[in-house]
Amino acid sequence: MLKKKISIIYGLFLMLACSFSKGQQAPLDYENNFRQPLERVLISLEERFQIDIKYSSDLVKDRWVDFAPWKIRADLAATEVNLLYPLGLKLQQDKPGIFKLKVYEYHRWKPQEGWDFLDMLAKKYHDQASWERRRAELREGIRKAMYWDRLQQIKVPAIQLQPARQYKDYQIQNFSLEIIPGVYVNGSIYAPRKQNGKIPVVLSPDGHWAGHRYRPDAQKRFITLARMGCMAVSYDLFAWGESLLQFSSQDHRSSIAMLMQTWGAERILDYVMSLPQVDRSRIGISGGSGGGSHSILMSALDDRITLVAPVVSMSSYFFGGCPCESGLPIHFVGGGTNNVELAAIAAPQPLLIISDGQDWTQETSRHDFPYLQKIYAYYGKPTMVKHVHFPQEGHDFGVNKRQALYQFIIEHFQLNAARLADVIAEKDIQIESEHLLYSFGAKGEKLPTTAVRGIDELRKLLNTYQIEL
């Protein structure tokens, strides 16, 4: 009722503004006549499209739309782009006919927008040769966007390993690795106690879930991979876990986070590739959520990775809701790209996509996976990319998703499936307390005194390497 009263009052105002008063004609200013307050525009949209739009007063206060009625189109989607996007706003559907006015999210597109963009990208190549030219262009652009040449010039000390904790058939060894002077990435290396020949490696970053790599479900994954015969390396995201000894949790939502955790993974990769017991032809990476985005990016950056398994992350219409996934201009290289095209850089190496029914991966089978199959078909290997979907599950790295990962690794790293049936069932796993997984002590007492403290200090350090963020 209040909205309708506002509509009537505003209509009368316009009539008065355009009428004659005591024989004097009002100025003909059509542009200003079509300029309307946002709240009035929303009422017009409700009336035109027979919908209800919910919003808070702070989102509409003192906001005006130029040429407002001229920007309305036949469908709501095009109208939203014309009217709301320039104001940094968007509509999000809650229920049929009911929408919320929200702040525009750069990283979240409508599915059709993502599919259309992916189709446009696919027109750039039509066979293996043209795709490989595109892949080279993307990899070069991403490395430039990530300051790879400047980072690679930085010399830092060797990895620091803590004493291993021995269990029946595996061991856990914490590490700290100085990735640039005074900045550390910490984690734990899970490895089989008995090694018959060279073993594969699975880098195991995690996403933005509470508890990070210390959670029981995360530990189960790392331990099971070790019992399967792999070396599983879990590590902290920037400004998560032990990284919080140096930085605040707010520092994670920054482009610096994207740079640091990616460079940390590269330095970890350098280390494991130097180990005599590691099979360099079997190097995998698998993370969930933001860790899945990180996995895709690492594979695009470094072709030493030979197996990739992003979990509940890859989408053509979602670019990662954290600056640690999209804070640097990797999606603007080569005239623009997205996470599906970046995932395709792994071709023809094994690629597993795991999706669920409750997030931005719920439509993977409709457009994104067929695109990947087409790229792999250029190499005559369409079965090297696999999609496993869990329509009844949500955004997690749950047991069914872990089982899919184990089976994929067994197949492509040529492990003994019959021998590992009980292992992948995750039986008899001993979960460690969080403090046992720390490299710098339960209270950070072992953190070197030369460690960088705070993002401002880190930014100054990066500037000395001509990296300005």
CSV table of N, CA and C in Angstrom, one decimal, residues 138-139 141-146 148 205 235 255 257-263 265-266 269 285 289-303 305 308 310 313-314 319 323-331 333 337-346:
chain,number,residue,atom,x,y,z
A,138,LEU,N,46.7,-18.5,-22.9
A,138,LEU,CA,46.1,-18.4,-21.6
A,138,LEU,C,47.2,-18.6,-20.5
A,139,ARG,N,48.0,-19.6,-20.7
A,139,ARG,CA,49.0,-19.9,-19.7
A,139,ARG,C,50.0,-18.7,-19.5
A,141,GLY,N,49.4,-15.6,-20.3
A,141,GLY,CA,48.7,-14.4,-19.7
A,141,GLY,C,48.5,-14.6,-18.2
A,142,ILE,N,48.2,-15.8,-17.7
A,142,ILE,CA,48.0,-16.1,-16.3
A,142,ILE,C,49.3,-15.9,-15.5
A,143,ARG,N,50.4,-16.4,-16.1
A,143,ARG,CA,51.7,-16.3,-15.4
A,143,ARG,C,52.1,-14.8,-15.3
A,144,LYS,N,51.8,-14.1,-16.3
A,144,LYS,CA,52.0,-12.6,-16.2
A,144,LYS,C,51.2,-12.0,-15.1
A,145,ALA,N,49.9,-12.3,-15.1
A,145,ALA,CA,49.0,-11.7,-14.1
A,145,ALA,C,49.3,-12.1,-12.7
A,146,MET,N,50.0,-13.3,-12.6
A,146,MET,CA,50.4,-13.8,-11.2
A,146,MET,C,51.8,-13.4,-10.9
A,148,TRP,N,54.6,-14.2,-12.1
A,148,TRP,CA,55.4,-15.5,-12.0
A,148,TRP,C,56.9,-15.2,-12.2
A,205,PRO,N,45.0,-28.9,-1.1
A,205,PRO,CA,44.5,-27.7,-0.5
A,205,PRO,C,43.0,-27.8,-0.1
A,235,TYR,N,48.0,-28.1,3.1
A,235,TYR,CA,48.7,-26.8,3.4
A,235,TYR,C,47.7,-25.7,3.7
A,255,SER,N,43.7,-9.6,-3.0
A,255,SER,CA,44.4,-10.2,-4.1
A,255,SER,C,45.8,-10.8,-3.7
A,257,ALA,N,46.2,-12.6,-1.1
A,257,ALA,CA,45.9,-13.9,-0.7
A,257,ALA,C,46.0,-14.9,-1.9
A,258,MET,N,45.5,-14.4,-3.0
A,258,MET,CA,45.6,-15.3,-4.3
A,258,MET,C,47.0,-15.5,-4.7
A,259,LEU,N,47.8,-14.4,-4.6
A,259,LEU,CA,49.2,-14.5,-5.0
A,259,LEU,C,50.0,-15.4,-4.1
A,260,MET,N,49.8,-15.2,-2.8
A,260,MET,CA,50.6,-15.9,-1.8
A,260,MET,C,50.3,-17.4,-1.7
A,261,GLN,N,49.0,-17.8,-1.7
A,261,GLN,CA,48.7,-19.2,-1.6
A,261,GLN,C,49.0,-20.0,-2.9
A,262,THR,N,49.0,-19.3,-4.0
A,262,THR,CA,49.4,-19.9,-5.3
A,262,THR,C,50.9,-20.1,-5.3
A,263,TRP,N,51.6,-19.1,-4.9
A,263,TRP,CA,53.1,-19.2,-4.9
A,263,TRP,C,53.5,-20.2,-3.9
A,265,ALA,N,51.9,-22.9,-3.1
A,265,ALA,CA,51.7,-24.2,-3.7
A,265,ALA,C,52.8,-24.5,-4.7
A,266,GLU,N,53.2,-23.5,-5.4
A,266,GLU,CA,54.3,-23.7,-6.4
A,266,GLU,C,55.6,-24.1,-5.7
A,269,LEU,N,55.3,-27.7,-4.6
A,269,LEU,CA,55.5,-28.5,-5.8
A,269,LEU,C,57.0,-28.7,-6.1
A,285,ILE,N,46.5,-32.8,-8.0
A,285,ILE,CA,46.0,-31.8,-7.1
A,285,ILE,C,44.5,-31.8,-7.0
A,289,SER,N,35.8,-26.5,-3.1
A,289,SER,CA,35.3,-25.1,-3.0
A,289,SER,C,36.4,-24.1,-3.5
A,290,GLY,N,36.9,-23.2,-2.7
A,290,GLY,CA,38.0,-22.3,-3.1
A,290,GLY,C,39.2,-23.1,-3.4
A,291,GLY,N,39.4,-24.2,-2.7
A,291,GLY,CA,40.6,-25.1,-3.0
A,291,GLY,C,40.4,-25.7,-4.4
A,292,GLY,N,39.2,-25.9,-4.8
A,292,GLY,CA,39.0,-26.4,-6.2
A,292,GLY,C,39.4,-25.3,-7.2
A,293,SER,N,39.0,-24.1,-7.0
A,293,SER,CA,39.5,-23.0,-7.9
A,293,SER,C,41.0,-22.9,-7.9
A,294,HIS,N,41.6,-23.0,-6.7
A,294,HIS,CA,43.0,-23.0,-6.6
A,294,HIS,C,43.7,-24.2,-7.4
A,295,SER,N,43.0,-25.3,-7.3
A,295,SER,CA,43.5,-26.5,-8.1
A,295,SER,C,43.5,-26.2,-9.6
A,296,ILE,N,42.4,-25.7,-10.1
A,296,ILE,CA,42.3,-25.3,-11.5
A,296,ILE,C,43.4,-24.4,-11.9
A,297,LEU,N,43.6,-23.3,-11.1
A,297,LEU,CA,44.6,-22.3,-11.4
A,297,LEU,C,46.0,-22.9,-11.3
A,298,MET,N,46.3,-23.8,-10.4
A,298,MET,CA,47.7,-24.4,-10.3
A,298,MET,C,47.9,-25.2,-11.5
A,299,SER,N,46.9,-26.0,-12.0
A,299,SER,CA,47.1,-26.8,-13.2
A,299,SER,C,47.3,-25.9,-14.4
A,300,ALA,N,46.6,-24.8,-14.5
A,300,ALA,CA,46.8,-23.9,-15.6
A,300,ALA,C,48.2,-23.2,-15.6
A,301,LEU,N,48.7,-23.0,-14.4
A,301,LEU,CA,50.0,-22.4,-14.3
A,301,LEU,C,51.2,-23.3,-14.5
A,302,ASP,N,51.1,-24.6,-14.1
A,302,ASP,CA,52.2,-25.5,-14.1
A,302,ASP,C,51.9,-26.8,-14.7
A,303,ASP,N,52.5,-27.2,-15.8
A,303,ASP,CA,52.2,-28.4,-16.5
A,303,ASP,C,52.8,-29.6,-15.8
A,305,ILE,N,51.8,-30.7,-13.1
A,305,ILE,CA,50.6,-31.4,-12.5
A,305,ILE,C,50.0,-32.2,-13.6
A,308,VAL,N,44.1,-33.5,-12.1
A,308,VAL,CA,43.4,-32.4,-11.5
A,308,VAL,C,42.0,-32.9,-11.1
A,310,PRO,N,39.0,-30.8,-9.2
A,310,PRO,CA,38.4,-29.7,-8.4
A,310,PRO,C,37.0,-30.2,-8.0
A,313,SER,N,33.3,-26.7,-7.2
A,313,SER,CA,33.9,-25.4,-7.5
A,313,SER,C,33.7,-24.9,-8.9
A,314,MET,N,34.0,-25.8,-9.9
A,314,MET,CA,34.1,-25.3,-11.3
A,314,MET,C,32.7,-24.9,-11.9
A,319,PHE,N,32.9,-17.3,-10.7
A,319,PHE,CA,34.3,-17.1,-10.8
A,319,PHE,C,35.0,-17.2,-9.5
A,323,PRO,N,38.4,-13.0,-3.1
A,323,PRO,CA,39.5,-12.5,-3.9
A,323,PRO,C,40.7,-13.4,-4.0
A,324,CYS,N,40.7,-14.4,-3.1
A,324,CYS,CA,41.8,-15.4,-3.2
A,324,CYS,C,41.6,-16.3,-4.4
A,325,GLU,N,40.4,-16.2,-5.0
A,325,GLU,CA,40.1,-17.0,-6.3
A,325,GLU,C,40.1,-16.1,-7.5
A,326,SER,N,39.8,-14.8,-7.3
A,326,SER,CA,39.6,-14.0,-8.5
A,326,SER,C,40.1,-12.6,-8.3
A,327,GLY,N,41.0,-12.4,-7.3
A,327,GLY,CA,41.4,-11.0,-7.0
A,327,GLY,C,42.5,-10.5,-7.9
A,328,LEU,N,43.1,-11.3,-8.7
A,328,LEU,CA,44.1,-10.9,-9.7
A,328,LEU,C,43.4,-11.1,-11.1
A,329,PRO,N,43.9,-10.4,-12.1
A,329,PRO,CA,43.1,-10.4,-13.4
A,329,PRO,C,43.4,-11.6,-14.3
A,330,ILE,N,43.3,-12.8,-13.7
A,330,ILE,CA,43.5,-14.0,-14.5
A,330,ILE,C,42.3,-14.3,-15.5
A,331,HIS,N,41.2,-13.8,-15.1
A,331,HIS,CA,40.0,-14.1,-16.0
A,331,HIS,C,39.9,-13.1,-17.1
A,333,VAL,N,42.7,-12.4,-19.2
A,333,VAL,CA,43.7,-12.7,-20.1
A,333,VAL,C,43.2,-13.3,-21.4
A,337,THR,N,38.4,-15.1,-20.1
A,337,THR,CA,38.2,-16.5,-20.0
A,337,THR,C,37.4,-16.8,-18.7
A,338,ASN,N,37.2,-18.1,-18.4
A,338,ASN,CA,36.5,-18.4,-17.2
A,338,ASN,C,37.1,-19.7,-16.6
A,339,ASN,N,36.5,-20.2,-15.5
A,339,ASN,CA,37.1,-21.3,-14.9
A,339,ASN,C,37.0,-22.6,-15.6
A,340,VAL,N,36.0,-22.7,-16.5
A,340,VAL,CA,35.9,-24.0,-17.3
A,340,VAL,C,37.0,-24.0,-18.4
A,341,GLU,N,37.2,-22.9,-19.0
A,341,GLU,CA,38.2,-22.9,-20.0
A,341,GLU,C,39.6,-23.1,-19.4
A,342,LEU,N,39.8,-22.5,-18.2
A,342,LEU,CA,41.0,-22.7,-17.4
A,342,LEU,C,41.2,-24.2,-17.0
A,343,ALA,N,40.1,-24.9,-16.7
A,343,ALA,CA,40.2,-26.3,-16.3
A,343,ALA,C,40.6,-27.1,-17.5
A,344,ALA,N,40.2,-26.7,-18.7
A,344,ALA,CA,40.5,-27.4,-20.0
A,344,ALA,C,42.0,-27.4,-20.3
A,345,ILE,N,42.7,-26.5,-19.7
A,345,ILE,CA,44.2,-26.4,-19.9
A,345,ILE,C,44.8,-27.7,-19.5
A,346,ALA,N,44.2,-28.5,-18.6
A,346,ALA,CA,44.7,-29.8,-18.2
A,346,ALA,C,44.8,-30.8,-19.3
